[in-house]
Coordinates of C-alpha atoms in Angstrom, one line a residue:
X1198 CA 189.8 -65.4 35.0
X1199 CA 187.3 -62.8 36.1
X1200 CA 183.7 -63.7 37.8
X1201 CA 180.9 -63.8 35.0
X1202 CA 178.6 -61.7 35.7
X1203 CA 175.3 -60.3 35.0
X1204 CA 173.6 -56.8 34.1
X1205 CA 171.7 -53.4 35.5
X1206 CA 169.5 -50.4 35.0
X1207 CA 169.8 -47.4 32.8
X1208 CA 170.2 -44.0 34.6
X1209 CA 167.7 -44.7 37.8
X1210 CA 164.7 -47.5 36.3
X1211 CA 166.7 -49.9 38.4
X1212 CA 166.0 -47.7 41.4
X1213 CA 162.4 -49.7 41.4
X1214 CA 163.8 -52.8 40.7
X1215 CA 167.0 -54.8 42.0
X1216 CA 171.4 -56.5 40.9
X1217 CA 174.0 -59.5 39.4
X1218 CA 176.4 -62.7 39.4
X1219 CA 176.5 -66.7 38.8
X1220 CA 176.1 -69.6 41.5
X1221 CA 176.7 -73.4 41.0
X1222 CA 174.1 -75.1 39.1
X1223 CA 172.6 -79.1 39.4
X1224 CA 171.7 -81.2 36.8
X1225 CA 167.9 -81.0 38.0
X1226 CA 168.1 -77.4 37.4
X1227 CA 169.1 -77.7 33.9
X1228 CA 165.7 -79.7 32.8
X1229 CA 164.0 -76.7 34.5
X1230 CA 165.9 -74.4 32.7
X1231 CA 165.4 -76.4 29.2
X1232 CA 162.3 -77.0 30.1
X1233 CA 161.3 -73.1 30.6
X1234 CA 162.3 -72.6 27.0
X1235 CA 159.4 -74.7 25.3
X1236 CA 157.3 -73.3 28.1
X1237 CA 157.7 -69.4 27.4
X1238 CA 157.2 -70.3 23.8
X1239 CA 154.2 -72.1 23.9
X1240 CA 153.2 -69.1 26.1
X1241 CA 154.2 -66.3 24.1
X1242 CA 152.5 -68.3 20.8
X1243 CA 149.1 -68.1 22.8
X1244 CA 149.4 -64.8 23.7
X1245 CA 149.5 -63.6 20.4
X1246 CA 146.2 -65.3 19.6
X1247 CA 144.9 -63.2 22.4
X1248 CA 143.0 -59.9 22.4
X1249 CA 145.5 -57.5 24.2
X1250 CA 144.2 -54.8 26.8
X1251 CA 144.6 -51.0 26.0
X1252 CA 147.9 -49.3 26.6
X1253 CA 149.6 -49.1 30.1
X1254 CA 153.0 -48.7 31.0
X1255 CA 154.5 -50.9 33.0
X1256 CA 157.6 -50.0 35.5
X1257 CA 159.3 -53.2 35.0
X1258 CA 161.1 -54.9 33.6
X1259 CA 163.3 -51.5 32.9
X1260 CA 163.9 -50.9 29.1
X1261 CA 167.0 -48.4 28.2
X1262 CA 166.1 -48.3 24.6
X1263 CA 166.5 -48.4 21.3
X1264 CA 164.2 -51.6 21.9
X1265 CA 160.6 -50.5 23.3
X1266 CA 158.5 -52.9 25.1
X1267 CA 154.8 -54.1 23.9
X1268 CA 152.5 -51.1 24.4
X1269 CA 149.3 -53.2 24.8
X1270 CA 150.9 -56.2 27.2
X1271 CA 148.4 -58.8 28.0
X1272 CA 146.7 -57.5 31.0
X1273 CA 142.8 -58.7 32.9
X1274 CA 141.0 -57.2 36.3
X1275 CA 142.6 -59.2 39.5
X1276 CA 140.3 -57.7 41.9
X1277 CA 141.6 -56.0 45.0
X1278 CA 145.1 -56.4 43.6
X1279 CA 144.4 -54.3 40.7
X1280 CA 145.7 -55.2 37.4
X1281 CA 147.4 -58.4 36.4
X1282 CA 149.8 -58.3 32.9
X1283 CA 151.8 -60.9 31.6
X1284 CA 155.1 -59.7 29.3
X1285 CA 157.5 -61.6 27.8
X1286 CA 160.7 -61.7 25.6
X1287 CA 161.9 -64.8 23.1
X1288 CA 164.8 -63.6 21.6
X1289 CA 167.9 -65.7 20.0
X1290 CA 171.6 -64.8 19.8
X1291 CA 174.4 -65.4 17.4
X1292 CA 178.0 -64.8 18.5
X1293 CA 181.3 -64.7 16.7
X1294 CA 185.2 -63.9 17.8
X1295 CA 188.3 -63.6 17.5
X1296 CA 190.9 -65.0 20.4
X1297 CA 187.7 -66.4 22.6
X1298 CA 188.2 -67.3 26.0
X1299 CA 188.0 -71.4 26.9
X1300 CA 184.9 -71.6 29.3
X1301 CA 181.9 -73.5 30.6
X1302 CA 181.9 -75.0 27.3
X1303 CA 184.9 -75.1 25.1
X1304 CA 182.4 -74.8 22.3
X1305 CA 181.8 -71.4 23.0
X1306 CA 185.2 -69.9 20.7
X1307 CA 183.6 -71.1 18.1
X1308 CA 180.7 -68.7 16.4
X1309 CA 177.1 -70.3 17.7
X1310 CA 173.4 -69.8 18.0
X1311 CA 171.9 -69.1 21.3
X1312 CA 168.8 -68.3 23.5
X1313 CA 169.0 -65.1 24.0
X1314 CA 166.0 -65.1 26.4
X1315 CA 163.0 -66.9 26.8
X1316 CA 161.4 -65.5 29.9
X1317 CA 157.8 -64.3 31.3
X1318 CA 156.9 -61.0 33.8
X1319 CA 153.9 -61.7 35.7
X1320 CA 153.4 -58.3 37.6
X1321 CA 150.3 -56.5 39.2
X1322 CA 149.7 -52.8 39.1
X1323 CA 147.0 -50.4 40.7
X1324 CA 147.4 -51.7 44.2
X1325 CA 148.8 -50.9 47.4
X1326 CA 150.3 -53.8 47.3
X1327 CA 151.4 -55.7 44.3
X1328 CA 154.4 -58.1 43.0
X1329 CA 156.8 -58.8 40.1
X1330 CA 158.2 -62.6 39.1
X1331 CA 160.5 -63.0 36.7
X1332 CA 161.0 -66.2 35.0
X1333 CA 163.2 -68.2 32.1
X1334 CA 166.1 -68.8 30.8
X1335 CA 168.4 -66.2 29.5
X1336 CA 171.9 -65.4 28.0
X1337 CA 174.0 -62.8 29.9
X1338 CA 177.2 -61.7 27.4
X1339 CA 180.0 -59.7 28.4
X1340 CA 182.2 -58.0 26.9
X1341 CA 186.2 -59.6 27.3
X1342 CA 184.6 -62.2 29.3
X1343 CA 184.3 -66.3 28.1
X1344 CA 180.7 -66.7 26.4
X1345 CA 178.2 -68.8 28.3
X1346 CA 174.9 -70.7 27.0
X1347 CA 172.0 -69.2 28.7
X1348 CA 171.5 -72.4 30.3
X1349 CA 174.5 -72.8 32.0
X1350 CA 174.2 -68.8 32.9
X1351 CA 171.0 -69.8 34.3
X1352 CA 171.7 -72.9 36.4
X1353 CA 175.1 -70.8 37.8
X1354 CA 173.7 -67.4 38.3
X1355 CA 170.5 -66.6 39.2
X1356 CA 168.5 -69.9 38.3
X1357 CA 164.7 -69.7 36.9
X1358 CA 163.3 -67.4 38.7
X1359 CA 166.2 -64.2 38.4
X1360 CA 163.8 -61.5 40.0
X1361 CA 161.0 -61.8 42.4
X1362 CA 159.5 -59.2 44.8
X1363 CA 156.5 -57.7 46.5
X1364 CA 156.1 -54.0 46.6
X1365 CA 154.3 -51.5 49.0
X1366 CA 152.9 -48.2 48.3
X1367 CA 153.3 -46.6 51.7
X1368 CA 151.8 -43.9 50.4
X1369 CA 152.3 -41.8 47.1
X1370 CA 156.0 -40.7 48.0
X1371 CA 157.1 -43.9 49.9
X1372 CA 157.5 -47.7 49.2
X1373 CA 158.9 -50.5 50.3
X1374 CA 160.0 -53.8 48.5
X1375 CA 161.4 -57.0 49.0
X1376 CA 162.7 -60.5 47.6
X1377 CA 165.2 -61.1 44.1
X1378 CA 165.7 -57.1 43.8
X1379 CA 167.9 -55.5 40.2
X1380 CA 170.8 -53.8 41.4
X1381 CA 170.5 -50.1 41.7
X1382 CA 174.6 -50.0 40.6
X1383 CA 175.6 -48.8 37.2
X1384 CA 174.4 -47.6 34.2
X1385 CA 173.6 -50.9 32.4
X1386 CA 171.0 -53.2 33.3
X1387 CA 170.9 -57.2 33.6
X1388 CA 169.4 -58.8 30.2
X1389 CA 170.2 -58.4 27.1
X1390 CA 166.2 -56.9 25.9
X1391 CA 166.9 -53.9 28.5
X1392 CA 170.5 -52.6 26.9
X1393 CA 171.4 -50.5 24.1
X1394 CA 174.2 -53.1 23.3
X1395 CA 173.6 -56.5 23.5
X1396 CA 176.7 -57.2 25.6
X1397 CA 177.3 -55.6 28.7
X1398 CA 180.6 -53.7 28.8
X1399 CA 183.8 -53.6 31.2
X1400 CA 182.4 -51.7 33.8
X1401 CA 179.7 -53.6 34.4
X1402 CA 182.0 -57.0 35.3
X1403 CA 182.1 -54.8 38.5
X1404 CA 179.1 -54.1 39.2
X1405 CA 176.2 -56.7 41.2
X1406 CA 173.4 -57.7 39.3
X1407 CA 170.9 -59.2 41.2
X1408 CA 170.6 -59.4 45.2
X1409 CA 168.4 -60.6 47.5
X1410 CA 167.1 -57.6 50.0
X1411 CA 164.9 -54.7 51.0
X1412 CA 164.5 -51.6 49.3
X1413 CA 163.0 -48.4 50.4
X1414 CA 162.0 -45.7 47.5
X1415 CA 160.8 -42.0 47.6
X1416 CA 160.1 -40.0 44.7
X1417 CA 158.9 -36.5 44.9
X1418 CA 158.9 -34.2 41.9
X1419 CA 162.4 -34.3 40.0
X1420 CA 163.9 -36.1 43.0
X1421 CA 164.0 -39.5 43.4
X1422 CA 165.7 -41.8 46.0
X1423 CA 166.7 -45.6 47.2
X1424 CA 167.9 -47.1 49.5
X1425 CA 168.7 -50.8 50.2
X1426 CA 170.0 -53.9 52.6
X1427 CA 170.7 -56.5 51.0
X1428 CA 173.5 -59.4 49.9
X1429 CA 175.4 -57.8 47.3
X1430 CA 176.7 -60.0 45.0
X1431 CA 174.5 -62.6 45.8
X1432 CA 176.0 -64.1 48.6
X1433 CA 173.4 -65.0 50.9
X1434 CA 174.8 -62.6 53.6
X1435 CA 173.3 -59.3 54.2
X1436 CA 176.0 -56.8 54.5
X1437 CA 175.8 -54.9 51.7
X1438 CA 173.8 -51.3 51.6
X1439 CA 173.9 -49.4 48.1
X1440 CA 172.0 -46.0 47.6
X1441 CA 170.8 -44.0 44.8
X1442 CA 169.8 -39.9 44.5
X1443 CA 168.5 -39.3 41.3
X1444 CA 167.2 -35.2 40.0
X1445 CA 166.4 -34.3 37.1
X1446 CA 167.1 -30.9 36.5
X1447 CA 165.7 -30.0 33.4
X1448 CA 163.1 -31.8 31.2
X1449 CA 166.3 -33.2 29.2
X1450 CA 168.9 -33.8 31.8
X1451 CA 169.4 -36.1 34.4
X1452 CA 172.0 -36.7 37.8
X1453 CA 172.5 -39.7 39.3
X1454 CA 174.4 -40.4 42.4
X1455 CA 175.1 -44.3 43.2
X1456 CA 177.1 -45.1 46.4
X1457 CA 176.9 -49.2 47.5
X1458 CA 179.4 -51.4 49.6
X1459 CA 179.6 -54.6 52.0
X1460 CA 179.7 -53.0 56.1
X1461 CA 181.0 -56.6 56.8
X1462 CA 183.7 -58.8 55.8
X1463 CA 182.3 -62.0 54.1
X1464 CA 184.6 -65.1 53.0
X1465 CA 181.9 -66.2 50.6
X1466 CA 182.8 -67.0 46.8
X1467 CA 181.3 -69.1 44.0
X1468 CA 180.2 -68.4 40.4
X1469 CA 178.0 -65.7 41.5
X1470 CA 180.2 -63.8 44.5
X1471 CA 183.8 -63.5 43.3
X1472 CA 185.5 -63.2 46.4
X1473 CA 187.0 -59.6 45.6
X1474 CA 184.1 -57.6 44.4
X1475 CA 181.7 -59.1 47.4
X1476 CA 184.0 -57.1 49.7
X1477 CA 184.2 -53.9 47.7
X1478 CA 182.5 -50.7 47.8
X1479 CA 180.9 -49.1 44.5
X1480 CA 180.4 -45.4 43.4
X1481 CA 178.8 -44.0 40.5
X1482 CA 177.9 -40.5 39.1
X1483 CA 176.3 -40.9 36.2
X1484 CA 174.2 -37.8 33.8
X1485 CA 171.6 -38.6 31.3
X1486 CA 170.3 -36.5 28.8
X1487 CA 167.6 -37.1 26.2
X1488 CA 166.6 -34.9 23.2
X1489 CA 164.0 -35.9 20.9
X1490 CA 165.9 -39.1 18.9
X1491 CA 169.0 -38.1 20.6
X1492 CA 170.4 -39.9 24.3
X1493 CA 173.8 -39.7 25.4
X1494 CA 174.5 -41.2 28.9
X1495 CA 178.3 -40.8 30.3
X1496 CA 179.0 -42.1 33.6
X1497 CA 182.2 -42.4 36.0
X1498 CA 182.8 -45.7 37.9
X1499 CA 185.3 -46.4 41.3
X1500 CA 185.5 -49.6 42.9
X1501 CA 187.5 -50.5 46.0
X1502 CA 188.8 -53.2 48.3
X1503 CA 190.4 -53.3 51.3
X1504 CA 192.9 -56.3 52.4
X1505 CA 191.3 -58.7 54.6
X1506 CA 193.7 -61.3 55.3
X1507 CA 191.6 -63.5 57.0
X1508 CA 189.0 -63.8 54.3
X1509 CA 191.7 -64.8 51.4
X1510 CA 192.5 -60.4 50.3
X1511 CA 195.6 -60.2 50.9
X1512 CA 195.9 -56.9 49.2
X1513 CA 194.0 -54.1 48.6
X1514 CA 193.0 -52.9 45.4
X1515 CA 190.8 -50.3 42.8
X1516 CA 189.4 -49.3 39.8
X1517 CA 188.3 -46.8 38.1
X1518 CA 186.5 -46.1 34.4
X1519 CA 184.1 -43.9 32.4
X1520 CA 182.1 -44.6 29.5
X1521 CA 180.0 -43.0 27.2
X1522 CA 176.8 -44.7 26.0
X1523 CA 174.6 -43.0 23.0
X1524 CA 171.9 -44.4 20.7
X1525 CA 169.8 -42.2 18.1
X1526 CA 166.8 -43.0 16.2
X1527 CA 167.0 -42.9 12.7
X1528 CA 163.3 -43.1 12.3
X1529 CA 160.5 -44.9 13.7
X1530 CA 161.9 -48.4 13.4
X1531 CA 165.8 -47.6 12.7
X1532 CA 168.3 -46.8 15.4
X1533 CA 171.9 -47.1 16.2
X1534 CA 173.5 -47.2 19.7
X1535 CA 177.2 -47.2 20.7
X1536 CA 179.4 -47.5 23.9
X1537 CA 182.8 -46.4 24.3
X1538 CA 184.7 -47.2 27.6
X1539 CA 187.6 -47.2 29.0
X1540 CA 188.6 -48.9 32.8
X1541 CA 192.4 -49.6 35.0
X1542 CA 192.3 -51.4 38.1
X1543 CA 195.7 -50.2 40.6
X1544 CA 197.0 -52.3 43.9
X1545 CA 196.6 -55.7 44.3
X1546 CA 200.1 -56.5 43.4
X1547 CA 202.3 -58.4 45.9
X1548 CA 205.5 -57.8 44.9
X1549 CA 208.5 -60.2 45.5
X1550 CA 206.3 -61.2 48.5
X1551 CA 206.3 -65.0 48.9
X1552 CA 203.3 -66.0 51.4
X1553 CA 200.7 -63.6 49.4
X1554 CA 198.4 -63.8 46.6
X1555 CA 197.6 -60.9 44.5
X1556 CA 193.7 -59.3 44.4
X1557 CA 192.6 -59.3 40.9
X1558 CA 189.5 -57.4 39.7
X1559 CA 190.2 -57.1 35.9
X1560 CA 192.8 -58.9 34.0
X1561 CA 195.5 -59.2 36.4
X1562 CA 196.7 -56.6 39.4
X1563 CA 197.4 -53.0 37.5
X1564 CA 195.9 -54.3 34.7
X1565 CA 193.7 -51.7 31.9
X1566 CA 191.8 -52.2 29.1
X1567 CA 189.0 -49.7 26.8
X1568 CA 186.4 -51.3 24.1
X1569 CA 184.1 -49.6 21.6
X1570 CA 180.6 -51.2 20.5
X1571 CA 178.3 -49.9 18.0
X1572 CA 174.7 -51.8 17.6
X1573 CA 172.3 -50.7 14.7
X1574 CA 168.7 -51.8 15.8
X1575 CA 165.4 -52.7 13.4
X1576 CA 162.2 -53.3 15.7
X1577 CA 158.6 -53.3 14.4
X1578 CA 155.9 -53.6 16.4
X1579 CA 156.9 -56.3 19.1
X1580 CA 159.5 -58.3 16.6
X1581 CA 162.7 -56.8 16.7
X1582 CA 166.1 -57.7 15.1
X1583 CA 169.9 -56.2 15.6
X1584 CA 173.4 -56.6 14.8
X1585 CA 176.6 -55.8 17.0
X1586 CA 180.2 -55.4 16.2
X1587 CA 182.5 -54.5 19.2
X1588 CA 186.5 -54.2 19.9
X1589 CA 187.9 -54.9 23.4
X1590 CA 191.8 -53.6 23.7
X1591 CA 193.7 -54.9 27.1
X1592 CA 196.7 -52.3 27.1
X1593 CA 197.7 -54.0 30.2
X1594 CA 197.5 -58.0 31.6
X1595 CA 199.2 -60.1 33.4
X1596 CA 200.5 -63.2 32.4
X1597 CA 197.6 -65.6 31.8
X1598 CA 194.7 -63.5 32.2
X1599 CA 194.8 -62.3 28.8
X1600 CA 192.5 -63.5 25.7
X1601 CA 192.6 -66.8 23.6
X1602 CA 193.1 -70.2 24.5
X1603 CA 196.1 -69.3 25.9
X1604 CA 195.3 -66.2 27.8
X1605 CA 198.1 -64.9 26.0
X1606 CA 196.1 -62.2 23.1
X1607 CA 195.4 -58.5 24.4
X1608 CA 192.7 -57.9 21.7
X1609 CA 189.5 -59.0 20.6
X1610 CA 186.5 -58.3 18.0
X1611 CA 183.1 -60.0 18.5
X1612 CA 180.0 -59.9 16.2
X1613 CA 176.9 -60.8 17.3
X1614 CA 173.2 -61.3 16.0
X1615 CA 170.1 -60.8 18.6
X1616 CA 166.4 -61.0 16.9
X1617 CA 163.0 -61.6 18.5
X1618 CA 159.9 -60.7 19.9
X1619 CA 158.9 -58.8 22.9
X1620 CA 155.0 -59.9 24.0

């Protein structure tokens, strides 16, 4: 079936961050991860005994709404490296479907309760040079994809520590960064907390999530700008270099132009670096505009890949998909958000050719497929709760890459249930 993979950032926040995908996990990992759980709550329990420092908003971790971040984080003087705040998320999930895919765990077709996340920012701010660690567990859901518990997402993918990186203000136009760096690719971002749906959608099995690299910024006025080397789908090779140019050109509106691909062939593939994708080039254009309660963000997506016999691509392949996401706020606590989107991949197919073996990026060669989600939201203060009902349609598979424990259903409906608190 197709890679699992993780999230990315709304419009441009992931231009100061960094991307996505899964890697093989050990059993020694797995008490970190389950061990990381009790930890972040035992942390976040404190915290809220704490006297919390006046408002400041932080950069990261990137929120794209309806959920809002804690206005007064946990923050103390650290000297010469200016400000140091602690956030957090402890979240759970519930999931239910129809024709679920077999996966890590069989289990998972079966409606369960989840960690949704349980993870800790420690971040400084105010300096010229400062840093970001990210750490926990965390569930990654996808839509049309096979449900995995957030500890097995976390030993495969990313492990405990997802994103880590130090940052340099060059000066008040430039910086530099480096380490675990969110993908500047796509309209949707990484974890759950950061999304207006709690499952990522289609497009974003496509995308990176998290990569290992170096990323300049500049930011001047309306304009903003990345670039960055790095290893793409988390390969461990650096041959990948994505861009971002992002304007605003009114107080409302926003353009964003998102352009990222490998400059070198690389044979790697695991959980986290399906073979395919690692070799592929990326393009997004993506406009954002907000009006008061109002945000509609519809973006266009192409992917490509050129055959590479000698790596295992024997042909090439494409695809290309829009979607529409949109979320309004009822009132100060009450929202609703929604994504519509529709994707086809083309190539890939081999034919009647005997000594060849077809590229798949979606459900089969030529395969298409659109989905619809709609997520009402309640959040007060720093607890939050919200429900999800979604539809994925696969017009067309190929044989065995469809959905149910047969790969043989084109449709599926999924419920789920996220609640918890963001310290």
């Amino acid at each position: 079936m197709k890679p699992l993979k993780p999230s990315l950032p709304p419009a441009f926040p992931g231009a100061w961050e960094g991307a996505r995908s899964p890697r093989s996990g050990s059993g020694h990992r797995r008490v970190l991860s389950r061990s990381a759980v009790g930890a972040v709550a035992i942390m976040a329990g404190s915290m809220m005994g704490l006297g919390q420092a006046a408002a400041e908003p932080l950069s990261a971790p990137s929120f794209g709404g309806p959920l809002r971040p804690n206005p007064h984080p946990m923050s103390t003087d650290a000297g010469m490296f200016g400000r140091l705040h602690i956030t957090g998320q402890l979240t759970g999930i519930g999931n239910a479907q129809t024709n679920g895919i077999p996966g890590v765990d069989p289990q998972t077709r079966d409606p369960l309760v989840d960690v949704g996340n349980a993870q800790i920012q420690v971040q400084t701010t105010g300096a010229p040079l400062t840093f970001f660690v990210q750490g926990g567990v965390y569930s990654l859901p996808a839509l049309g994809s096979a449900y995995t518990r957030a500890t097995d997402v976390t030993d495969q993918l990313y492990g405990p520590v997802p994103v880590a990186y130090g940052k340099l203000e060059l000066s008040p136009n430039f910086s530099i960064q480096a380490g675990l760096l969110p993908t500047l690719i796509g309209a949707e971002s990484t974890f759950t907390f950061q999304n207006m749906n709690i499952a990522r959608g289609l497009l974003w099995n496509q995308e990176p999530a998290i990569s290992r690299g170096v990323q300049v910024n500049y930011s001047n006025g309306p304009l903003n700008a990345s670039v960055s080397v790095n290893d793409g789908f988390y390969s461990g090779n650096y041959n990948w270099v994505s861009g971002l140019l992002s304007y605003a050109a009114t107080p409302s509106s926003t353009i964003t132009l998102v352009a990222a691909g490998s400059f070198a062939e690389s044979g790697k593939t695991g959980a986290a670096t399906p073979l395919a994708q690692n070799n592929s080039s990326i393009f997004n254009v993506i406009y954002t505009y907000v009006n008061g309660p109002l945000t509609l963000q519809p973006y266009l997506q192409y992917t490509t890949v050129r055959s590479n016999r000698d790596i295992g691509i024997d042909r090439s392949a494409e695809t290309f998909g829009g979607a529409l996401l949109a979320r309004y706020a009822i009132d100060e606590n009450f929202s609703i958000a929604g994504r519509a989107e529709y994707i086809a991949s083309s190539g890939g197919d081999c034919g009647v050719a005997a000594d060849c073996a077809p590229t798949n990026l979606f459900y089969g060669p030529k395969s298409r497929a659109w989905s619809l989600t709609v997520t009402p939201t309640y959040q007060r203060g720093i607890f939050f709760a919200r429900t999800e009902l979604s539809y994925t349609r696969i017009d067309r598979v190929t044989e065995g890459y469809g959905f149910g424990s047969n790969f043989d259903k084109r449709d599926q409906v999924r419920g789920m249930f996220e609640a918890g608190v963001l310290f």
